[in-house]
Coordinates of C-alpha atoms in Angstrom, one line a residue:
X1 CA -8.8 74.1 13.4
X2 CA -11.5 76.6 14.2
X3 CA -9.5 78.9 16.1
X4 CA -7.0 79.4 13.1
X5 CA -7.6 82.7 11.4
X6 CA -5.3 84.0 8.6
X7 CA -4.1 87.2 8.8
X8 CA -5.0 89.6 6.0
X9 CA -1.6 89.9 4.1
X10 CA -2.8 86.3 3.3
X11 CA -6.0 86.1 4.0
X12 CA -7.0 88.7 0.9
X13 CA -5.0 87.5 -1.8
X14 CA -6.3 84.2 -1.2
X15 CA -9.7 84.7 -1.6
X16 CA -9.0 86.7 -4.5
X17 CA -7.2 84.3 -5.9
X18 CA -10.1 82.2 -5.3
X19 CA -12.9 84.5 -7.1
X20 CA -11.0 85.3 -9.7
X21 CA -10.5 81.1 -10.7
X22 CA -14.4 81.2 -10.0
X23 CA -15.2 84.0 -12.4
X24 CA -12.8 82.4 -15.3
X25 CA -14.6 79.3 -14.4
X26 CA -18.0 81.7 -15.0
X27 CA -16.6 82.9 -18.4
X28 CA -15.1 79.3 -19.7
X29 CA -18.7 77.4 -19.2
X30 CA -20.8 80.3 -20.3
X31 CA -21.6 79.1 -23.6
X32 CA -21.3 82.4 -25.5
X33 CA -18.6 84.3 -27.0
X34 CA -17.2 88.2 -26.8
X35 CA -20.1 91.4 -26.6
X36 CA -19.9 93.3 -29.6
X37 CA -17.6 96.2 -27.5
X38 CA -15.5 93.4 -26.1
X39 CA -14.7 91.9 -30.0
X40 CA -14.5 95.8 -31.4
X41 CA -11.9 96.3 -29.0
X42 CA -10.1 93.2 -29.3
X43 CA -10.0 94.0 -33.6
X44 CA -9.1 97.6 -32.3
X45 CA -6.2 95.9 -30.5
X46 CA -4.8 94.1 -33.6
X47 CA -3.5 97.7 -34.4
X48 CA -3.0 100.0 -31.3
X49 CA -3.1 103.8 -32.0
X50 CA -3.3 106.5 -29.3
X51 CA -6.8 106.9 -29.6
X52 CA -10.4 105.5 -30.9
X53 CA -13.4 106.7 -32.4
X54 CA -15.3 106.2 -28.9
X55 CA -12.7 105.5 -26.5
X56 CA -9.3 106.6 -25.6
X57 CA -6.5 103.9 -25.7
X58 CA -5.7 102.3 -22.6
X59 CA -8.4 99.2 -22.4
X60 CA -7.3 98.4 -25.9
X61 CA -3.7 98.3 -24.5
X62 CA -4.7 95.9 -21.7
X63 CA -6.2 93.8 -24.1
X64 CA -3.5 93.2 -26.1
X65 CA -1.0 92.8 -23.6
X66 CA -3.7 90.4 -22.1
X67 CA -3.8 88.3 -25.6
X68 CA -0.2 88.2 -26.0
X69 CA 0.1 86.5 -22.7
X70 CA -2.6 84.1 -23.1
X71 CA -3.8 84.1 -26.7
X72 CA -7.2 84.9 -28.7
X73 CA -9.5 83.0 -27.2
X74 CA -11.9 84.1 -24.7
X75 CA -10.1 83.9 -21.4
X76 CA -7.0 85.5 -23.0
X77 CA -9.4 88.5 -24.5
X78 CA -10.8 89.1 -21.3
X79 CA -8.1 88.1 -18.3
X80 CA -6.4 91.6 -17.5
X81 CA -9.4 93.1 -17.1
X82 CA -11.1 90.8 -14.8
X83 CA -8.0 90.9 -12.7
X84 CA -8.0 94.7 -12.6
X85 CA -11.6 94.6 -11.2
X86 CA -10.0 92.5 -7.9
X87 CA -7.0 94.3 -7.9
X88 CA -9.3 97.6 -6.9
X89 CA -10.3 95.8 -4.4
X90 CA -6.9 95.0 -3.2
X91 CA -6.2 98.6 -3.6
X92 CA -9.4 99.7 -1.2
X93 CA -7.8 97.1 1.6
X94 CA -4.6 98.6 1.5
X95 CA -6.2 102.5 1.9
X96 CA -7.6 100.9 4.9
X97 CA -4.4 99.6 6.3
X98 CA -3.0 103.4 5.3
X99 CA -5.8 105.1 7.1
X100 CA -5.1 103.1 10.1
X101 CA -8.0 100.6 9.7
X102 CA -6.8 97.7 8.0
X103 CA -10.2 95.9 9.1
X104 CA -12.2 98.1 7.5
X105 CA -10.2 98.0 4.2
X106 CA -10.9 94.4 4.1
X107 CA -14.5 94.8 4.5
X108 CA -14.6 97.7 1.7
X109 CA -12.3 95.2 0.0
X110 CA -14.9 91.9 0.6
X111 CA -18.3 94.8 -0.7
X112 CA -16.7 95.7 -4.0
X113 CA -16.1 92.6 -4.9
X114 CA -19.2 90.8 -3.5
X115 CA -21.0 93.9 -5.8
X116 CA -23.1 92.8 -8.5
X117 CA -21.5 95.5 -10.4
X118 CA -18.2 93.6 -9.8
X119 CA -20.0 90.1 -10.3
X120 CA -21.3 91.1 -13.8
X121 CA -19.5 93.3 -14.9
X122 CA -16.3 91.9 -13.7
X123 CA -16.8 88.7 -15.7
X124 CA -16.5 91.1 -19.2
X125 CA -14.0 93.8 -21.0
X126 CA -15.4 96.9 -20.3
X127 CA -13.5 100.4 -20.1
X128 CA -14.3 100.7 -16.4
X129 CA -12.3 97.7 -15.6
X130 CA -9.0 99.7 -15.5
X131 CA -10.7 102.8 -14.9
X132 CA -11.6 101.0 -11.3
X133 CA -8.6 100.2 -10.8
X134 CA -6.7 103.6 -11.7
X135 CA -9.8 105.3 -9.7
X136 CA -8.7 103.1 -6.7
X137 CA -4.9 103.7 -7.2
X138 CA -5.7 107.9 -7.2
X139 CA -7.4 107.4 -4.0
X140 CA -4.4 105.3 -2.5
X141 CA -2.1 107.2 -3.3
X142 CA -3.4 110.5 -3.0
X143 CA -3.8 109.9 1.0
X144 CA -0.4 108.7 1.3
X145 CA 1.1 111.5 -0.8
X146 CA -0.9 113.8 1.5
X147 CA 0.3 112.3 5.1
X148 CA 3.8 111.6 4.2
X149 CA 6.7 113.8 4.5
X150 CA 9.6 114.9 2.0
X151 CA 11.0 112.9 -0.8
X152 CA 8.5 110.0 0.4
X153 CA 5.4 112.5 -0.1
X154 CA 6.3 113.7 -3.6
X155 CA 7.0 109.8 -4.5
X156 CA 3.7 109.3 -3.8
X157 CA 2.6 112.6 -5.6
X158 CA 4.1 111.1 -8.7
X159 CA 2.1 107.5 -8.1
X160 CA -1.3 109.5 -7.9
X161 CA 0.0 111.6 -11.0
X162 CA 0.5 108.6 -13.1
X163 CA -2.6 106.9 -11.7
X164 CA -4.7 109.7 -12.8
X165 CA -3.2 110.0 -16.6
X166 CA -4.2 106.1 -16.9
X167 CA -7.7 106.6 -15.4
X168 CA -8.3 109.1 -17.8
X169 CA -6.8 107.3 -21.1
X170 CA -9.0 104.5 -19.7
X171 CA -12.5 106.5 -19.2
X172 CA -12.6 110.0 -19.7
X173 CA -15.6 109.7 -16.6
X174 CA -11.8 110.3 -14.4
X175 CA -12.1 113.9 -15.0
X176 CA -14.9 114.2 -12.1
X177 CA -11.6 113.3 -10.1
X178 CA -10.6 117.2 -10.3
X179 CA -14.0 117.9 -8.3
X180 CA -12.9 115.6 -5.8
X181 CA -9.5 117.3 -5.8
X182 CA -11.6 120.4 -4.9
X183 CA -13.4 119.7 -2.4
X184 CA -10.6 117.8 -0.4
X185 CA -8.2 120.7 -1.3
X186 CA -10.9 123.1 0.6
X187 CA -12.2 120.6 3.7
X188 CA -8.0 120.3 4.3
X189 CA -7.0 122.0 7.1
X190 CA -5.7 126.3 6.3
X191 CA -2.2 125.9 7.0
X192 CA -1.9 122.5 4.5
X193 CA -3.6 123.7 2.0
X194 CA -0.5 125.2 0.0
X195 CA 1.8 121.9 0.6
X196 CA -1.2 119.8 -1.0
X197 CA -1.6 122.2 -3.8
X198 CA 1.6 121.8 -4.7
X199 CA 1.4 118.3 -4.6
X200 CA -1.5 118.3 -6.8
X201 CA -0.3 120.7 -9.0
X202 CA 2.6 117.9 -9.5
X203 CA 0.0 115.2 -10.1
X204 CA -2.1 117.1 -12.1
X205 CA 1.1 118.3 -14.5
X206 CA 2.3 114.4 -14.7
X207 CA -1.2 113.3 -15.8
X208 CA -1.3 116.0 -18.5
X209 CA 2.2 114.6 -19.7
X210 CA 0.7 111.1 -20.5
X211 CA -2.4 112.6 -22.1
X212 CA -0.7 114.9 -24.3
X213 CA -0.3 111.2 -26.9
X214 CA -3.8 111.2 -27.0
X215 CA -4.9 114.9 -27.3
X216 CA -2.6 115.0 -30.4
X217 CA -4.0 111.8 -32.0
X218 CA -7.2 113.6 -31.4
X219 CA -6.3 117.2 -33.4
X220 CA -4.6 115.2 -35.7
X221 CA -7.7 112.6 -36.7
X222 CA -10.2 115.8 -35.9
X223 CA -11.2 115.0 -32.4
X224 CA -13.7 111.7 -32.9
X225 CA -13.7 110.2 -29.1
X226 CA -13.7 114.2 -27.7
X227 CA -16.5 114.8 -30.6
X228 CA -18.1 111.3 -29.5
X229 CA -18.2 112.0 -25.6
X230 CA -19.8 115.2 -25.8
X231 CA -22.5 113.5 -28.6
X232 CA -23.6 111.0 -25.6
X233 CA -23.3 113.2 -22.6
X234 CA -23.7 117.0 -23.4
X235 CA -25.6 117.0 -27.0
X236 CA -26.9 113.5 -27.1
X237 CA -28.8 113.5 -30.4
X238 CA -32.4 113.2 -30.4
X239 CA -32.5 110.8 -27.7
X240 CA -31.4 113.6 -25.2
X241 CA -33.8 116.4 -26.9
X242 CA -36.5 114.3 -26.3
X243 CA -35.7 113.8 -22.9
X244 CA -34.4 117.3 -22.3
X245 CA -38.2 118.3 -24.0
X246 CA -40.0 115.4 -21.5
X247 CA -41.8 116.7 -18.8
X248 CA -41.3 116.7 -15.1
X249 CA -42.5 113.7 -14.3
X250 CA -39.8 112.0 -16.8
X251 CA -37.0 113.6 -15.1
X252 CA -37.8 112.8 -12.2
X253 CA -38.6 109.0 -13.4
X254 CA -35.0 109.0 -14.7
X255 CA -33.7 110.1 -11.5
X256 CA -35.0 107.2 -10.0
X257 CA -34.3 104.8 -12.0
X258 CA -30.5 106.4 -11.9
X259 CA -30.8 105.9 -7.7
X260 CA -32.2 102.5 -8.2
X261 CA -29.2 101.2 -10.5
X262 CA -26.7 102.5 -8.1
X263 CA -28.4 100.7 -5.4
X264 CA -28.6 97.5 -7.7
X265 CA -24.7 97.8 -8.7
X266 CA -23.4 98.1 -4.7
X267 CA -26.1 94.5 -4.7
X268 CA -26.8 93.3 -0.9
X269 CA -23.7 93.0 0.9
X270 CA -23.0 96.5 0.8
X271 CA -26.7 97.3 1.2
X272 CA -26.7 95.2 4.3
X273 CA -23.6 96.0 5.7
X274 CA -25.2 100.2 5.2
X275 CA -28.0 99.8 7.1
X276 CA -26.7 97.4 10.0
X277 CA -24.5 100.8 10.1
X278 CA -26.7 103.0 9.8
X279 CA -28.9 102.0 12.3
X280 CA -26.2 101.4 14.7
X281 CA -25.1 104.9 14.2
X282 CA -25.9 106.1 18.0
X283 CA -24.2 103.2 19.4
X284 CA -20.7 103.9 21.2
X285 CA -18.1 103.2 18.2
X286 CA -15.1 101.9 18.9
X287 CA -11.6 104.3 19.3
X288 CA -9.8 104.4 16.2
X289 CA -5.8 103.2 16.2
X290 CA -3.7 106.2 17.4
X291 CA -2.0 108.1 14.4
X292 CA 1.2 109.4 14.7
X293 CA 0.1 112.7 13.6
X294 CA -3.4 113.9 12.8
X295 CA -5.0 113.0 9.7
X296 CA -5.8 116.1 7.1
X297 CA -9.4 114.5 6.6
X298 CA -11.8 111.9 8.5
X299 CA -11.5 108.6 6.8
X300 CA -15.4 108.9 6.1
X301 CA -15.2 112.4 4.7
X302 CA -12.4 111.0 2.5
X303 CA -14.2 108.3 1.3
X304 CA -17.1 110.3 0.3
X305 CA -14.9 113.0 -1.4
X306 CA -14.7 110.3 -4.1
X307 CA -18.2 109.7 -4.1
X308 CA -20.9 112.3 -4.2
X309 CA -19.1 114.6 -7.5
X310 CA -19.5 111.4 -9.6
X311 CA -23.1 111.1 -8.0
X312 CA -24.2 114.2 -8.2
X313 CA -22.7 114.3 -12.1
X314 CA -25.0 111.4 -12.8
X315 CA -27.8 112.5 -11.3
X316 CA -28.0 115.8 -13.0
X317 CA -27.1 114.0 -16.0
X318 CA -29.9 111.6 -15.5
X319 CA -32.3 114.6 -15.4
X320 CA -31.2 116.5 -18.5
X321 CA -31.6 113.0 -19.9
X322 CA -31.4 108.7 -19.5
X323 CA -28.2 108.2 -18.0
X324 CA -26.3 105.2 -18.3
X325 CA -26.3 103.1 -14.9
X326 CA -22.6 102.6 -14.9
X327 CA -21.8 106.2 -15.5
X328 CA -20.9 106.7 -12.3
X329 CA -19.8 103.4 -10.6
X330 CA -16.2 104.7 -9.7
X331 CA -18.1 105.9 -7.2
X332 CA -18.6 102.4 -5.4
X333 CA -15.3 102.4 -4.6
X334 CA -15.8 105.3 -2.1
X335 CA -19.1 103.7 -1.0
X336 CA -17.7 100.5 -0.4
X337 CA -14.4 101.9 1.8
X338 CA -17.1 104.2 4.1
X339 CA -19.9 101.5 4.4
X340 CA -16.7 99.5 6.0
X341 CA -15.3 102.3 7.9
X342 CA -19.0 102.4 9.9
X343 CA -19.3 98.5 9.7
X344 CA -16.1 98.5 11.8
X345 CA -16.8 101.4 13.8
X346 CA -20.6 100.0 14.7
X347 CA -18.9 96.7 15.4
X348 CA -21.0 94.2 13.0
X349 CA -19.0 91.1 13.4
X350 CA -17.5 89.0 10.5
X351 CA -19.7 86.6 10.7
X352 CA -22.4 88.9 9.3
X353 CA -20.2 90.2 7.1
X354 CA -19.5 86.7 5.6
X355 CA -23.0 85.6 5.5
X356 CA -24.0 88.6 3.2
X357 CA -20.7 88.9 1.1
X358 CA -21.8 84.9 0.3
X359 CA -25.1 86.4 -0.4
X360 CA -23.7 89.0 -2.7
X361 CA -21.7 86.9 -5.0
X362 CA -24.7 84.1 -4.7
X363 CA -26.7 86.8 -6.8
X364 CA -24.2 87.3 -9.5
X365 CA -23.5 83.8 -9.7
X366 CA -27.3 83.3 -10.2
X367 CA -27.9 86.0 -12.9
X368 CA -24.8 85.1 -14.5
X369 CA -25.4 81.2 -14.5
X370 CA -29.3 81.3 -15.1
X371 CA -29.2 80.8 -18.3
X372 CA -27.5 78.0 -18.3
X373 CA -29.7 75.9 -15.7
X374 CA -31.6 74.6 -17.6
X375 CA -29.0 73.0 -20.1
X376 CA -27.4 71.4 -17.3
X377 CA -30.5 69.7 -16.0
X378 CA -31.7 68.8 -19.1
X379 CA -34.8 71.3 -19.6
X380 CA -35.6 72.0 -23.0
X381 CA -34.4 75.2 -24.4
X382 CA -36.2 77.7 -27.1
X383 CA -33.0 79.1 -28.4
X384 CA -34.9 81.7 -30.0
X385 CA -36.2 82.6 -26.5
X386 CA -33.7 82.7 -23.7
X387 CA -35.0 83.3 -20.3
X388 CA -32.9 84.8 -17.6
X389 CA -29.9 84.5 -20.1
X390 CA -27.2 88.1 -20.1
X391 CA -25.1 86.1 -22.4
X392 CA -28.1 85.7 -25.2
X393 CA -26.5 88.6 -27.2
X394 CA -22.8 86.9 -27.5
X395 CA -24.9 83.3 -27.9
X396 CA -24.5 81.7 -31.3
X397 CA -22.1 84.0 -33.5
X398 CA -19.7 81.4 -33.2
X399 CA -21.2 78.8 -34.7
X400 CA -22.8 80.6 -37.4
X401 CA -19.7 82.3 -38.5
X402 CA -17.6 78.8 -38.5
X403 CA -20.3 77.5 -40.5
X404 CA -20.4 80.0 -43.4
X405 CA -16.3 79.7 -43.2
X406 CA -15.9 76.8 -45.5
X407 CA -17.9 79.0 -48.4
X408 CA -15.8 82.1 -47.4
X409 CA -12.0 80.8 -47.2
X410 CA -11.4 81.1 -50.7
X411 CA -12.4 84.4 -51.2
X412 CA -10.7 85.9 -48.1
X413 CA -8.6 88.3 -50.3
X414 CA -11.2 89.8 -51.5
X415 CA -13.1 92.9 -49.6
X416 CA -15.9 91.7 -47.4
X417 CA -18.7 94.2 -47.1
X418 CA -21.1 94.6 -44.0
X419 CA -23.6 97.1 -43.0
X420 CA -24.0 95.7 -39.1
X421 CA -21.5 96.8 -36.7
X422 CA -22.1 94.1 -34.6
X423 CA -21.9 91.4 -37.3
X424 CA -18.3 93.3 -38.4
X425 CA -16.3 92.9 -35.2
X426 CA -17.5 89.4 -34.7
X427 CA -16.9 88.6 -38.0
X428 CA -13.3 89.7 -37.1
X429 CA -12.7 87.8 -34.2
X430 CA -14.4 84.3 -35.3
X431 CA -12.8 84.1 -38.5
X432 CA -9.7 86.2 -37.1
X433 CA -7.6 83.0 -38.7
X434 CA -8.9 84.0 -42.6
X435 CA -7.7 87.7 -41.5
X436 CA -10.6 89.1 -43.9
X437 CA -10.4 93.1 -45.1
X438 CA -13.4 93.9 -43.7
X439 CA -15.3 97.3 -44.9
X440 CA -18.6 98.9 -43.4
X441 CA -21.3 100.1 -45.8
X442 CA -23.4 103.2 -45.0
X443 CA -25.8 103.4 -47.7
X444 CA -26.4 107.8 -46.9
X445 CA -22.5 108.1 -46.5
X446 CA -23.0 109.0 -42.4
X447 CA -20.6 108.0 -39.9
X448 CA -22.1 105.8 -37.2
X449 CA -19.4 104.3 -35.7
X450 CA -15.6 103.8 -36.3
X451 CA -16.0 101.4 -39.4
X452 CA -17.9 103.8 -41.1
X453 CA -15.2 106.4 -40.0
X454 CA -11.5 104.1 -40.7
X455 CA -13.0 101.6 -43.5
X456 CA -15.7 102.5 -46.0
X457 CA -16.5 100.8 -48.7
X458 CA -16.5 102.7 -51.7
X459 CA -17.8 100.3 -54.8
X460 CA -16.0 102.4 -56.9
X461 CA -13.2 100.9 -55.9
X462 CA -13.8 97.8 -56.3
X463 CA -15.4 97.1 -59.6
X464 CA -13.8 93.6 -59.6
X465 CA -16.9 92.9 -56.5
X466 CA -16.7 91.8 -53.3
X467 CA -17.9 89.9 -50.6
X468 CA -21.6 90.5 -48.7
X469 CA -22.3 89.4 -45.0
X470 CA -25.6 90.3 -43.3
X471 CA -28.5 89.0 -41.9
X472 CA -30.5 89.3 -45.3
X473 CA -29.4 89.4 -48.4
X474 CA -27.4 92.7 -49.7
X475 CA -29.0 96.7 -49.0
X476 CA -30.5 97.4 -52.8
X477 CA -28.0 99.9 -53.4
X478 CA -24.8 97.0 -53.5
X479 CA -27.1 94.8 -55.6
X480 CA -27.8 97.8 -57.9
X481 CA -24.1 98.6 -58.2
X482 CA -23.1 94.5 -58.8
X483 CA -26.5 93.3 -60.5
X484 CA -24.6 89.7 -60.8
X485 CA -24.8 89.1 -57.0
X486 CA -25.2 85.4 -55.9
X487 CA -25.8 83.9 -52.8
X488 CA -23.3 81.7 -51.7
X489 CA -24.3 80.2 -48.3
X490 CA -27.1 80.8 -45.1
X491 CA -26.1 79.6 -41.4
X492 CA -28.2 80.1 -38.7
X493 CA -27.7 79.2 -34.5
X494 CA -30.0 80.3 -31.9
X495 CA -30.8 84.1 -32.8
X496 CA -28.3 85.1 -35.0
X497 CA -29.4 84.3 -38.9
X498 CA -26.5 85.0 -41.5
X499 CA -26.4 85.1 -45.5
X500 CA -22.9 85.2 -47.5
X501 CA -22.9 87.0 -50.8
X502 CA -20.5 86.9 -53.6
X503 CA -20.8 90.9 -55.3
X504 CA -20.5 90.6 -58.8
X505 CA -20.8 93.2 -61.7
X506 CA -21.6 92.7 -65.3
X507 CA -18.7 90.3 -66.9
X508 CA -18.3 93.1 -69.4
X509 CA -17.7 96.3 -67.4
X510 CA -15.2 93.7 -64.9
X511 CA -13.2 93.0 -67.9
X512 CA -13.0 96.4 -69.5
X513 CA -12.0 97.3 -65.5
X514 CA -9.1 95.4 -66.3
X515 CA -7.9 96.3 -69.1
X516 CA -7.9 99.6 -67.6
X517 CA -6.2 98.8 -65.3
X518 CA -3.2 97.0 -67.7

């Protein structure tokens, strides 16, 4: 039995297979709920437009094709995209295979998922789920497209054309791809260069095609996720002019800690696997498989083409300001295909490999189950204090939103008023059943977020009163507008502390409101 190996066609769908039952195994004993992005993007999927305040349209898709295949509840909200995360792994083995190196496509294939960016971030609904996966599919198919010949080479033009619209409707961080375009388009050799214009010309023009839904969604509502992107990454508020006004010392600390996440999100099977390379790099390597034809690019080079723009964008943005760390983790997918190019190429046997991809997806499994250790065995727990606990945040909404249900059933016709967005979009999803019209309130009037934007509430439309949720009891503004406020019920689990409010004006003014309205 131990000399039986698999071969890879089966081999890596297996052990996909595999992780990805693991992960929903993750998600299903967790303990906690949705984030608040993952439950505004479910409510945003109740009614799909072709664009969002903050994001353009195409993770809201997935999730509601992923809920109309398996339902609301938690697994159903977040299955596509935990698929897509192993699916870009899939992609990276078969850009191996392409290239000529299956073996190193596997390994690329067994680093991205063993990542801790894949092993956390995996597990939730997050825009660069499909963006990973379109990323992946450009790279794919933009190699093919540019060593194939005739109708099969624009086929694949038209593949990394559609691939490229989607990663962009998914994350607008897809437009670094152009700079990668760039820089392969000049490293190609002189006499390609106008055939693989022309075929990125074709991809370039099909991309546009499937963005032009969006950009007019986007004139038409007065550009709010264009508007929003630039706020975060170019203008940034006050935030970024305090950063940008920061001396050297803070740039150069933001840098770092920039470096240091990318380093963290690659975790230590790639790390490993990089430096066995690395310092292996004088040793003999063995001869690559014989090409029919020479290849426009080294693999290495081409892996990296995907790489260091989205780098480089980072870190310059992490200087003019704090960047995000997963700004640019597309670029793992190019790390991950050229740390197993040289793994391959310095000869580190699979044995290594497997002892540090275990290692890899150990540390997820650890950060992700920590929190939970000590329910299992027993230990007490300070609910109000979670140690080593990512899920605290989506911890207790669900029980004190099913608590407070009971006093809020009967008035679920009437407008419900919140001031939290976090509170709003779980609100939505816990008590999706009561289907409540839910409004934000912005006491100055300013638009924080896309409930401020799409659903307001205005009291004077609603003299006849409302429903209050918060975490205290109504802003002094609403109880100034309905002085006959009561209180109809507190819950309270873990953290999160909730008070219900019935809005009420004077009986006078409500009646003469009606009469008006007769």
């Amino acid at each position: 039995m131990s000399g039986i190996k698999l071969r890879p066609a089966l081999a890596v769908p297996l052990a996909l297979v595999l992780l990805l039952a693991w992960r929903l195994w993750q998600v299903r004993h967790s303990g906690a709920g949705l984030h608040v992005d993952e439950a505004q993007y479910w409510y945003w999927s109740q009614s799909l437009e072709w664009g969002y305040f903050s994001k353009p349209p195409l993770l809201v898709g997935l999730i509601r094709l992923s809920t109309e295949l398996f339902g609301d509840g938690l697994l159903g909200v977040k299955a596509l995209a935990m698929v897509a995360w192993l699916l870009a792994s899939a992609v990276l083995w078969r850009l191996g295979a392409a290239m000529g190196n299956e073996r190193a496509g596997v390994v690329g294939a067994a680093l991205l998922a063993a990542s801790t960016a894949s092993g956390l971030l995996g597990l939730s609904v997050t825009t660069d789920a499909a963006l990973m996966l379109f990323w992946s599919l450009v790279m794919l198919g933009a190699w093919r497209a540019a060593h194939a010949t005739g109708a099969a080479a624009w086929r694949w033009w038209v593949l990394t054309g559609v691939a490229l619209g989607l990663a962009v409707l998914s994350k607008y961080t897809a437009g670094a791809l152009s700079l990668s375009a760039l820089w392969l388009l000049w490293r190609c050799p002189r006499e390609q260069r106008g055939r693989l214009l022309a075929g990125l010309a074709l991809a370039a023009g099909i991309a546009a095609l499937l963005l032009l839904p969006h950009l007019f969604w986007n004139m038409h509502n007065g550009w709010p996720t264009l508007q929003h992107t630039l706020d975060i990454t170019v203008h940034g508020g006050a935030a970024k002019a305090d950063a940008r006004s920061a001396g050297l010392g803070h740039k150069v600390g933001s840098a770092l800690e920039f470096g240091l996440g990318q380093l963290l999100l690659l975790g230590p099977a790639g790390l490993a696997m990089l430096a066995m390379a690395w310092k292996r790099r004088h040793q003999p390597f063995d001869q690559p498989v014989a090409a029919d034809k020479p290849a426009l690019w080294s693999t290495l080079s081409y892996a990296w083409a995907f790489t260091w723009p989205l780098l480089a964008l980072g870190l310059l943005q992490a200087l003019r300001a704090k960047a995000q760390v997963n700004w640019a983790l597309p670029a793992l997918l190019g790390v991950c295909l050229a740390t197993g190019l040289l793994s391959v190429r310095s000869r580190i046997s699979g044995k290594t490999l497997a002892v540090w991809v275990l290692a890899g997806l150990a540390l997820s499994a650890a950060i992700t189950l920590g929190g939970d250790l000590k329910r299992w065995t027993g230990a007490p727990v300070t609910a109000s204090k979670p140690a080593w606990d990512i899920w605290s945040r989506m911890r207790g909404w669900h029980e004190a939103l099913n608590a407070l249900q009971p006093a809020l059933e009967p008035l679920r016709d009437r407008p419900w008023v919140l001031n939290d967005r976090t509170l709003l979009v779980q609100t939505a999803y816990e008590l999706r059943t009561l289907q409540p019209m839910l409004h934000s309130w912005s006491a100055d009037g300013q638009v924080r977020h896309h409930f401020d934007w799409k659903q307001p509430f205005k009291p004077d439309q609603h003299p006849q009163g409302a429903v209050f949720l918060g975490q205290g009891e109504p802003p002094a503004e609403l109880l100034a507008r309905y002085p006959q406020s009561r209180l109809l019920a507190r819950s309270e689990s873990g953290r999160v502390k909730l008070q219900a409010w019935l809005l009420q004006g004077n009986p006078a003014s409500q009646s003469g409101s009606e009469e008006t309205s007769r």
